[in-house]
Coordinates of C-alpha atoms in Angstrom, one line a residue:
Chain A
X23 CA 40.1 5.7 7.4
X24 CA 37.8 6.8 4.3
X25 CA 34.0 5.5 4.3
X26 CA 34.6 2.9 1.8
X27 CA 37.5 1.0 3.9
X28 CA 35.3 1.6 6.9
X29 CA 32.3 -0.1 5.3
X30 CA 34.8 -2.9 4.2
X31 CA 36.3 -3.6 7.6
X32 CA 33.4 -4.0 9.4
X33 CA 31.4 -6.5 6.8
X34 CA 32.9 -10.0 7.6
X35 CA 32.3 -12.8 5.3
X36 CA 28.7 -13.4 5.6
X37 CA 27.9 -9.9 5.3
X38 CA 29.5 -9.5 2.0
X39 CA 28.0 -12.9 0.9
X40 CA 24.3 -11.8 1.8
X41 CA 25.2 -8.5 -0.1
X42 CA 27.0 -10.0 -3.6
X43 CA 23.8 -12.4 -3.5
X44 CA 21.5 -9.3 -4.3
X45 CA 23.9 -7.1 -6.2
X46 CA 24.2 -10.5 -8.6
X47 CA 20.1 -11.2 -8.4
X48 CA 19.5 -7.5 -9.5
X49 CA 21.8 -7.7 -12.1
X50 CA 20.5 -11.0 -13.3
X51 CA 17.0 -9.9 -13.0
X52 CA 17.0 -6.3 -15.3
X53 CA 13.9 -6.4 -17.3
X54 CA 13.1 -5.4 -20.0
X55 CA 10.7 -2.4 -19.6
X56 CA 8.5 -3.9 -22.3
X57 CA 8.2 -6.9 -20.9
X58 CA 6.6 -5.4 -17.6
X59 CA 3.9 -3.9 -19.2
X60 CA 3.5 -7.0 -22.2
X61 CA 0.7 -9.5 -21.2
X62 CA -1.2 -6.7 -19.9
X63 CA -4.6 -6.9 -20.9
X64 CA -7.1 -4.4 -19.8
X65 CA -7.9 -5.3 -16.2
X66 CA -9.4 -3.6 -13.1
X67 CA -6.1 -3.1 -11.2
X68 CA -3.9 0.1 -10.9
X69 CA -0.9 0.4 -13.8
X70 CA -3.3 -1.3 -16.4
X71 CA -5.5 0.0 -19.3
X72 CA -9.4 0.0 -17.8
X73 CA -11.4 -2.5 -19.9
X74 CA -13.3 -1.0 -22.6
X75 CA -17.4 -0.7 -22.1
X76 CA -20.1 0.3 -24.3
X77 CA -23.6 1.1 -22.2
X78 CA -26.8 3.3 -22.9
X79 CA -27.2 6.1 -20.4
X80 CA -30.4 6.9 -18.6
X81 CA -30.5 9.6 -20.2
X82 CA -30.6 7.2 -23.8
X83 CA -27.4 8.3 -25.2
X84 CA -24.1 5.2 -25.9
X85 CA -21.3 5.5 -23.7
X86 CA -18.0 4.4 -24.8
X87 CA -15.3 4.4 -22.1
X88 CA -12.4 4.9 -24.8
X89 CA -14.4 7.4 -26.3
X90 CA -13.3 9.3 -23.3
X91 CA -9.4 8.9 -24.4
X92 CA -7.9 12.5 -23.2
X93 CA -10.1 12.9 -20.1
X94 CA -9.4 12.6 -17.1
X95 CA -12.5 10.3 -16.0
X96 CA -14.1 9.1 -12.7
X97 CA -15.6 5.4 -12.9
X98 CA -17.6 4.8 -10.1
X99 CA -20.3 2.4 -9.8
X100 CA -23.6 2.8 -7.9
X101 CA -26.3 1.5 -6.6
X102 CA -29.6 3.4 -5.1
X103 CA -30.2 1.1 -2.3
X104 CA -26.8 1.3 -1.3
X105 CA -25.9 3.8 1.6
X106 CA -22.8 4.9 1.3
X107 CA -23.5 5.3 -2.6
X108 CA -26.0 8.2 -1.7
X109 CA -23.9 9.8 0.7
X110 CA -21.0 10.4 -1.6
X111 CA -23.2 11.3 -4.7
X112 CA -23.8 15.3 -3.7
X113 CA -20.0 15.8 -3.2
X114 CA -19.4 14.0 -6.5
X115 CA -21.9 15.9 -7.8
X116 CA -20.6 19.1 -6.5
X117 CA -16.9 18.1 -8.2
X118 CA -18.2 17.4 -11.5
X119 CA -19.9 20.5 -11.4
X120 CA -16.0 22.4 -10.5
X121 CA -13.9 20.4 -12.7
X122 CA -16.0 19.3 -15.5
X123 CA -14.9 21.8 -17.8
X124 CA -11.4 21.8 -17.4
X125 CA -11.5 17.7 -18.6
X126 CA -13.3 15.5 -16.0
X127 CA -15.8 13.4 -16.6
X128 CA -17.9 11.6 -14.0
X129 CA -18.7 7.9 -15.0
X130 CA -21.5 6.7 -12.5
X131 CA -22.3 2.9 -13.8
X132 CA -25.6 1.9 -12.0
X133 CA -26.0 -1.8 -10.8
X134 CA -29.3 -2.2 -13.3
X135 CA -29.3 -5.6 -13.0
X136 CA -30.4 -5.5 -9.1
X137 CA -31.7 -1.7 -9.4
X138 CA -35.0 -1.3 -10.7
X139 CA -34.8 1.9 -13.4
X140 CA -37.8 3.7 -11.9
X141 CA -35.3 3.9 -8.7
X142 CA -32.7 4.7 -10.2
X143 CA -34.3 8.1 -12.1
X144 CA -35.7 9.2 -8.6
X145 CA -32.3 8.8 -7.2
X146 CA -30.8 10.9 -9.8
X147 CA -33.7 13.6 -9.9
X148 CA -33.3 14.0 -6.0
X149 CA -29.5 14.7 -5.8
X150 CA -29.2 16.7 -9.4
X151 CA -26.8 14.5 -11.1
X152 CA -25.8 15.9 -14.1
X153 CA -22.8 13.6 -14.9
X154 CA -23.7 10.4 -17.3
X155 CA -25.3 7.5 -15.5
X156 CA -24.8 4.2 -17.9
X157 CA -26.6 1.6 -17.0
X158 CA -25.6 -1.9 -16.4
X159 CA -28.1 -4.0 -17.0
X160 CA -26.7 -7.4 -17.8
X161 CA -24.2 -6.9 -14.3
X162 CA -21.3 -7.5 -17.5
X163 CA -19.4 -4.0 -16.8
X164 CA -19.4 -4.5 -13.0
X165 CA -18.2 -8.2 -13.4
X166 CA -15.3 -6.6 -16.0
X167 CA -14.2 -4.3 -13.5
X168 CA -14.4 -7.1 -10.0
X169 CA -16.8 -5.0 -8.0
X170 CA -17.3 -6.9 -5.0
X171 CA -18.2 -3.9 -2.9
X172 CA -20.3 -0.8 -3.6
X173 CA -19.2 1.5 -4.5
X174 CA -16.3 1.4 -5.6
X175 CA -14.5 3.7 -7.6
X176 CA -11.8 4.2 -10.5
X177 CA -9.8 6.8 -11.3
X178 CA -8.6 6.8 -15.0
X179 CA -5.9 8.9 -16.4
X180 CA -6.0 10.8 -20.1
X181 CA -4.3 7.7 -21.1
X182 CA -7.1 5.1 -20.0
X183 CA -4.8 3.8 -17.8
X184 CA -6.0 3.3 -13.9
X185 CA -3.6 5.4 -11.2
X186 CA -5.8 4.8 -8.3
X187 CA -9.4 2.5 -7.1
X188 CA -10.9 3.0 -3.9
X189 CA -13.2 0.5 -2.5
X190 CA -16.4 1.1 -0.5
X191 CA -17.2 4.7 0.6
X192 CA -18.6 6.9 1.3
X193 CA -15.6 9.3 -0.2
X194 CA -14.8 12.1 1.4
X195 CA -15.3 15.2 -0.9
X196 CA -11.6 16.2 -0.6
X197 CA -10.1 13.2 -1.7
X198 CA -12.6 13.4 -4.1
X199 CA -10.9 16.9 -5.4
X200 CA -7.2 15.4 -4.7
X201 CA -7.7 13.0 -7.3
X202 CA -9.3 14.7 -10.1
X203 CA -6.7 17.8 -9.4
X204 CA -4.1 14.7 -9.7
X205 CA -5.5 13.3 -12.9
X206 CA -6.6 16.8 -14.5
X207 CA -3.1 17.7 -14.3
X208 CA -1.6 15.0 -16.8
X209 CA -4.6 16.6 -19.0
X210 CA -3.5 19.8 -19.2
Chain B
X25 CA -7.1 -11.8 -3.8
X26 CA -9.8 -11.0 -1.6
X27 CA -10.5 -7.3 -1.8
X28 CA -14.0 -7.7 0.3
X29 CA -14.7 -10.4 2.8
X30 CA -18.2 -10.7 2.8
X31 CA -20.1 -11.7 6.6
X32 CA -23.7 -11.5 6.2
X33 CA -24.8 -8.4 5.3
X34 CA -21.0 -6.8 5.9
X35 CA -18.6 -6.5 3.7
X36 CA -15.2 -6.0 4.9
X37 CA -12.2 -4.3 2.9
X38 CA -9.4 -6.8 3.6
X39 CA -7.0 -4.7 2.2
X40 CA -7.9 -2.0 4.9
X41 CA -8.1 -5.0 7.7
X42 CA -5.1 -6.6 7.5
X43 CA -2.8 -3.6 8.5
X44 CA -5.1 -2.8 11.5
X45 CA -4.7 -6.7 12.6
X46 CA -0.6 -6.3 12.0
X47 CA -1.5 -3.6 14.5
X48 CA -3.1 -5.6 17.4
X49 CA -0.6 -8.8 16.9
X50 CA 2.3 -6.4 16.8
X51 CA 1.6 -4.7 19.7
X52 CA 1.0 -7.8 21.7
X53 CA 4.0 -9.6 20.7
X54 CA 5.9 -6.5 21.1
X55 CA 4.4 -6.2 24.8
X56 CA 5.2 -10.1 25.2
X57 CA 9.0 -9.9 23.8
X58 CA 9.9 -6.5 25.5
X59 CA 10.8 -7.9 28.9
X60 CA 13.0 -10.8 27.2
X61 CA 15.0 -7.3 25.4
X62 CA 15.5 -6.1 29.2
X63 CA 13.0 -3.2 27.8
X64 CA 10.2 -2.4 30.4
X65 CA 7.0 -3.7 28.2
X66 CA 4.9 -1.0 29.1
X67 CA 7.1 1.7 28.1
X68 CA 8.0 0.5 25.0
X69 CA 4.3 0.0 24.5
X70 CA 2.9 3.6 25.3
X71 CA 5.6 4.7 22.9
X72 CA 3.8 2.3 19.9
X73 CA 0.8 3.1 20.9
X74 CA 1.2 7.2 20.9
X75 CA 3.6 6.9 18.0
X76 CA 1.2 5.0 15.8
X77 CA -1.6 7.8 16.7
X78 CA 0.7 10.8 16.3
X79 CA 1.2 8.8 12.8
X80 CA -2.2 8.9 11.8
X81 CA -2.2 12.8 12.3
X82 CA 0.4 12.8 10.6
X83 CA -0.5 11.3 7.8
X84 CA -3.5 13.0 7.0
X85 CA -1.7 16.3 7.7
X86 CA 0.8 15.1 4.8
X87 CA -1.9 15.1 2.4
X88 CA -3.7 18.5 3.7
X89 CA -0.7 20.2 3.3
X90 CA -0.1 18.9 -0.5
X91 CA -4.0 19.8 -1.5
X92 CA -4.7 22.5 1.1
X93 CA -7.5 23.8 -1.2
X94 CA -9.3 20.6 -1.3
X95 CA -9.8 20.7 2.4
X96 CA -10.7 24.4 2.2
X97 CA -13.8 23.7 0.3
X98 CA -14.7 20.8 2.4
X99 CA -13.0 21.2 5.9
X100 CA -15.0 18.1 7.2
X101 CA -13.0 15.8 4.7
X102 CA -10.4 16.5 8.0
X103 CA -11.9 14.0 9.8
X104 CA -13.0 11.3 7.4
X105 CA -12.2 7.9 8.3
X106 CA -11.2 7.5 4.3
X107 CA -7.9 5.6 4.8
X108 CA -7.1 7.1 0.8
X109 CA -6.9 10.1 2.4
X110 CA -3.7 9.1 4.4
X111 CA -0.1 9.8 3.1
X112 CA 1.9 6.7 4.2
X113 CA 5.1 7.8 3.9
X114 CA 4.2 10.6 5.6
X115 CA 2.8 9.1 8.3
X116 CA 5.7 7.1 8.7
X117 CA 7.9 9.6 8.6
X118 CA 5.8 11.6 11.6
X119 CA 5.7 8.3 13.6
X120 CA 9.4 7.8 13.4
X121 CA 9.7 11.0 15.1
X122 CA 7.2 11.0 17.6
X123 CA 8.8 7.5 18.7
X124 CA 12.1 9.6 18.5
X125 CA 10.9 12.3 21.0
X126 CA 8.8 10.0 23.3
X127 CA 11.9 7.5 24.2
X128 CA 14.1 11.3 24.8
X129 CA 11.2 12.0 26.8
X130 CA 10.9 8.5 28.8
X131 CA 14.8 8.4 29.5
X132 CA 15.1 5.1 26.4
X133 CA 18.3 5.3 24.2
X134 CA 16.8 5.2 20.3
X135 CA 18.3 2.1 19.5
X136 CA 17.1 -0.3 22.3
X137 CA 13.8 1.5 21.4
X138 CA 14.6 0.3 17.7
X139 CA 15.0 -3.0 19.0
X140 CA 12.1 -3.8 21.2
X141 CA 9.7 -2.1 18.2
X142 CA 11.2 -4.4 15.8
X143 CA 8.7 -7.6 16.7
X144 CA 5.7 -5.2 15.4
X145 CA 7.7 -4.0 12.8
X146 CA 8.2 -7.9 11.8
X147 CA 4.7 -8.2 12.1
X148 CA 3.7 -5.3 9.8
X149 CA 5.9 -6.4 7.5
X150 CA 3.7 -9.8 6.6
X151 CA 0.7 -7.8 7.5
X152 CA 1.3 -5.4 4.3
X153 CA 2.6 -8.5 2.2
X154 CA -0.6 -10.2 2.9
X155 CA -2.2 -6.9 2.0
X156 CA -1.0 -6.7 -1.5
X157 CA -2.1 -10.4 -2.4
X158 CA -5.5 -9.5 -1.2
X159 CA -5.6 -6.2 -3.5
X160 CA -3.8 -7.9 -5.9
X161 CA -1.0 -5.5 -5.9
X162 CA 2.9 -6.2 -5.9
X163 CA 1.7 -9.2 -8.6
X164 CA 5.0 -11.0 -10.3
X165 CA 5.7 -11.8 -13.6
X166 CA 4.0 -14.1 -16.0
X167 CA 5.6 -17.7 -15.4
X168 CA 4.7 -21.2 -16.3
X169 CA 5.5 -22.8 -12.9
X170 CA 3.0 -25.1 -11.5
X171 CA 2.2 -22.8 -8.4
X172 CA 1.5 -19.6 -10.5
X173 CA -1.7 -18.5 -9.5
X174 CA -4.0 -16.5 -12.3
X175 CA -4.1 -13.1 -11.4
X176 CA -4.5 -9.7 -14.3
X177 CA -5.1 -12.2 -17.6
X178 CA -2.0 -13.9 -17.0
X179 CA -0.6 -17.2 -15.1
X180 CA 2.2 -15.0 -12.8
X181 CA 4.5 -15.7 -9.6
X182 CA 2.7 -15.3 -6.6
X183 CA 5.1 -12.7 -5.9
X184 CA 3.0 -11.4 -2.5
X185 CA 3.2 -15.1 -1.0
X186 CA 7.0 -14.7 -1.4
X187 CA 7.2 -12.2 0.3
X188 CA 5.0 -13.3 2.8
X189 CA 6.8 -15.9 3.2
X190 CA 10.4 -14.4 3.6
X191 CA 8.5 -11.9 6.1
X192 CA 7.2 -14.6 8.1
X193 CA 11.1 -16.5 8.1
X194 CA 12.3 -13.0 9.3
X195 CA 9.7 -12.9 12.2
X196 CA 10.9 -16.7 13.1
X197 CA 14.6 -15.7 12.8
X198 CA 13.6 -12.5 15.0
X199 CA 12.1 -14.6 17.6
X200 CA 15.0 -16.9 18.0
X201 CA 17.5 -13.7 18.8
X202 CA 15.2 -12.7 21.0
X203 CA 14.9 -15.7 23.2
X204 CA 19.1 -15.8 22.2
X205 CA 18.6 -12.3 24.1
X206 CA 16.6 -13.5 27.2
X207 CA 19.2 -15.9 27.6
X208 CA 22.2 -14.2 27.6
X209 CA 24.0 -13.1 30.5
X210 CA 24.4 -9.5 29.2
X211 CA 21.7 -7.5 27.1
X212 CA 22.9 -7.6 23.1
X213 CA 24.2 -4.4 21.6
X214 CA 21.4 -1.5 21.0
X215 CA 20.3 -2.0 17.8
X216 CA 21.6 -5.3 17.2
X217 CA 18.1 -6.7 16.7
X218 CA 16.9 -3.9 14.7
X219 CA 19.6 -3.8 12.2
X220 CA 19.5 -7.6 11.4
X221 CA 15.8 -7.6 10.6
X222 CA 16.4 -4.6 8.3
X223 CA 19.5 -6.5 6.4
X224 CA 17.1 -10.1 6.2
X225 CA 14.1 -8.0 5.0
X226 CA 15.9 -5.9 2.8
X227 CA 17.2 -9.3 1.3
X228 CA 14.4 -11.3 1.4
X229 CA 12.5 -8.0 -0.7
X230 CA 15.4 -7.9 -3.7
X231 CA 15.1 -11.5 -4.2
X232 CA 11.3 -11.6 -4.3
X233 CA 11.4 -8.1 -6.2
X234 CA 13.1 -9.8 -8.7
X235 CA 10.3 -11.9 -10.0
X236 CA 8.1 -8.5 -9.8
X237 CA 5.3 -7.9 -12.9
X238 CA 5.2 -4.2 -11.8
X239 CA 8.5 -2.7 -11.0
X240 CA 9.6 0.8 -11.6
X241 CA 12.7 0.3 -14.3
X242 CA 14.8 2.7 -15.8
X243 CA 15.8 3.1 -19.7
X244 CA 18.5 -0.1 -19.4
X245 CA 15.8 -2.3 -17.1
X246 CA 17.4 -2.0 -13.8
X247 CA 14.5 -2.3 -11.2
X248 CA 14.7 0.5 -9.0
X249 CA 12.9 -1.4 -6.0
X250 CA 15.7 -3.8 -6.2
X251 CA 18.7 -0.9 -6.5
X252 CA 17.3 0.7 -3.1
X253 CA 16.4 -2.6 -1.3
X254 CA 20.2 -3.4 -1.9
X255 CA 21.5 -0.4 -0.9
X256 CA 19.3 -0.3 2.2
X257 CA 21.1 -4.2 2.5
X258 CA 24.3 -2.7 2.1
X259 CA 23.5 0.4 5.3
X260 CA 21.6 -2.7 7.5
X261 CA 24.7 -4.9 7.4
X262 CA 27.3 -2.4 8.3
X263 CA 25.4 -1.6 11.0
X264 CA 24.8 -5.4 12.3
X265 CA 28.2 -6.1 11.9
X266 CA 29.6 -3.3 13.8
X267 CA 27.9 -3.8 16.4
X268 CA 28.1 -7.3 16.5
X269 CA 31.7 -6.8 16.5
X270 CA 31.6 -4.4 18.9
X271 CA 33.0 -4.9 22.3
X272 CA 30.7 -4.8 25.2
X273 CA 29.7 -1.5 27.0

């Protein structure tokens, strides 16, 4: 008996039922693959564009997020007072300093708001951060993007689309590398 | 969604909580059901227990193995408690098999294993459903129904409810064969139990994956999540059916 009469005799009625049900339903419900990604707006979720920012850096220069079309980028968002936040900051450090030139940029948005600056330019003096540092002084970006937790961070494909967020910390330096290798490879 | 669940000065990661609390209630009820399977309770739950650990390993050796040079330049990334740094299929994958080996080991045919894991398996299964609404993944399309719930800049199905939901009628319809089980006079087919819950899950996810915002389509808009939950439908039922047709041993 071939494999097909097998599988025929040995569904009764209720089998085949249950199973024409979901051939039917996924046949009825083929989408359109436009419509998946229409009413999209940017949003701080995986699969959707990363909202747009403009900020000044500490070190006075504007920071455009979609200026940064191209790059593989690394949003993450900081605070000084927050533990886990200096933990993970020499090993992000250390990536920058590997990857930077072949495309990745390090985004590290600081909490201004509840930060006070004079904190914030000892933090970065004592761990030799050499990425850009925007800072968030009206708490706008970090309501955009839903942090609830710091730090949390983003990773954001050449596209400015988000493949990946990773709440609380601190990161571990190799998944740190994983992902950048991951995004720098749609750059090159 | 509720990616942080904030207790004082703690903030929890619900996303990262909820599968460890599938964990604990799966175990128990796993523990609790495995004597009404004929299944000695403490066997079956050693072999959860070490499976789920050698699963762990294993899943962080999945992702070693992809980006050994990563862990090269910092070997104590090996150890972090970073649950990013797991491969889940992976780790399923290595889990399956140490369950495999440890009921060769303990004398247990794979299929009455199979069925007395398939309580935590019902668990996990509402566990991760409960997951995604809380990160917000898994979200459904835009609709206009009265119980959308706003989620991404649009009003969409609360896709992760339904399933939720359909997981939690699997667990119910799980519990009733097993007490069926208890009661009769002869232990069901192996695999009997496990096979249904596949076929009801597998249904229960291409009718909620059909209301899905974010699933994988090809050029002609067939969802692919729905084209493998069908065919894994299609294995599941042939597999209930011939053993529920099957005379007794």
């Amino acid at each position: 008996m071939s494999q097909v009469a097998r599988f025929g005799s040995a569904l009764r009625w209720p089998g085949w039922l249950l199973l024409l049900t979901a051939v039917l339903w996924t046949g009825w419900r083929r989408a359109d693959p436009a419509m998946l990604t229409q009413g999209r707006p940017p949003a701080p979720q995986v699969g959707f564009q990363a909202p747009d920012f403009t900020l000044t850096t500490l070190q006075g220069d504007t920071l455009r997020l979609s200026d940064l079309r191209g790059r593989a980028v690394i949003l993450n968002f900081w605070a000084s007072w927050c533990p886990p936040c200096k933990a993970e900051m020499p090993a992000m450090q250390r990536v920058y300093a590997d990857y930077a030139d072949q495309g990745l940029t390090i985004v590290a948005v600081n909490f201004t708001a509840n930060d006070p600056r004079p904190n914030v330019e000892a933090f970065v003096a004592r761990y030799g951060l050499t990425f850009p540092i925007p800072l968030d002084e009206g708490g706008q970006v970090f309501a955009a993007y839903r942090v609830y937790s710091l730090p949390t961070t983003f990773f954001v494909g050449p596209d400015g689309v988000i493949r990946d967020i990773v709440v609380g910390g601190p990161m571990a330096e190799a998944l740190l590398r994983t992902r950048a290798e991951s995004l720098l490879a749609e750059v090159k | 969604m509720l990616p942080v669940l904030s207790l004082g000065p703690l903030s929890l990661p619900v996303p990262n909580l909820l599968p460890i609390v599938g964990l604990v209630l799966g175990s128990w009820l796993t523990e609790r059901w495995a004597p009404r399977l004929r299944l000695a309770a403490k066997v079956v739950s050693d072999i959860l227990f070490y499976s789920v650990l050698i699963g762990l390993v294993g899943a962080r050796l999945f992702v070693v193995l992809r980006t050994p040079q990563a862990f090269l330049q910092s070997p104590t990334s090996l150890v972090s408690l970073n649950p990013a740094l797991l491969d889940p299929l992976g780790g399923v994958l290595t889990a399956v098999l140490a369950a495999w080996w440890l009921a060769q080991r303990r004398g247990l045919s794979w299929w009455r294993l199979a069925d007395g894991l398939t309580p935590f398996l019902a668990v996990m299964q509402i566990a991760l459903a409960l997951r995604a609404a809380a990160q917000g993944d898994f979200f459904g399309l835009p609709t206009t129904l009265p119980w959308g719930v706003d989620l991404w800049g649009a009003t969409r199905h609360p896709t992760q409810l339904y399933w939720a939901l359909g997981a939690l009628m699997v667990l119910a319809l799980v519990h009733g064969w097993v007490r069926d089980a208890a009661q009769a006079p002869t232990p069901p087919p192996a695999g009997l139990l496990f096979w249904r819950f596949v076929a009801l899950s597998a249904f229960v996810f291409v009718l909620v994956a059909g209301f899905r915002g974010d699933s994988p389509v090809t050029a002609s808009g067939w969802r692919l999540d729905q084209i493998a939950g069908v065919m894994v439908l299609a294995v599941a039922l042939y597999h209930w059916q011939r053993r529920a047709t099957a005379p007794p041993a």
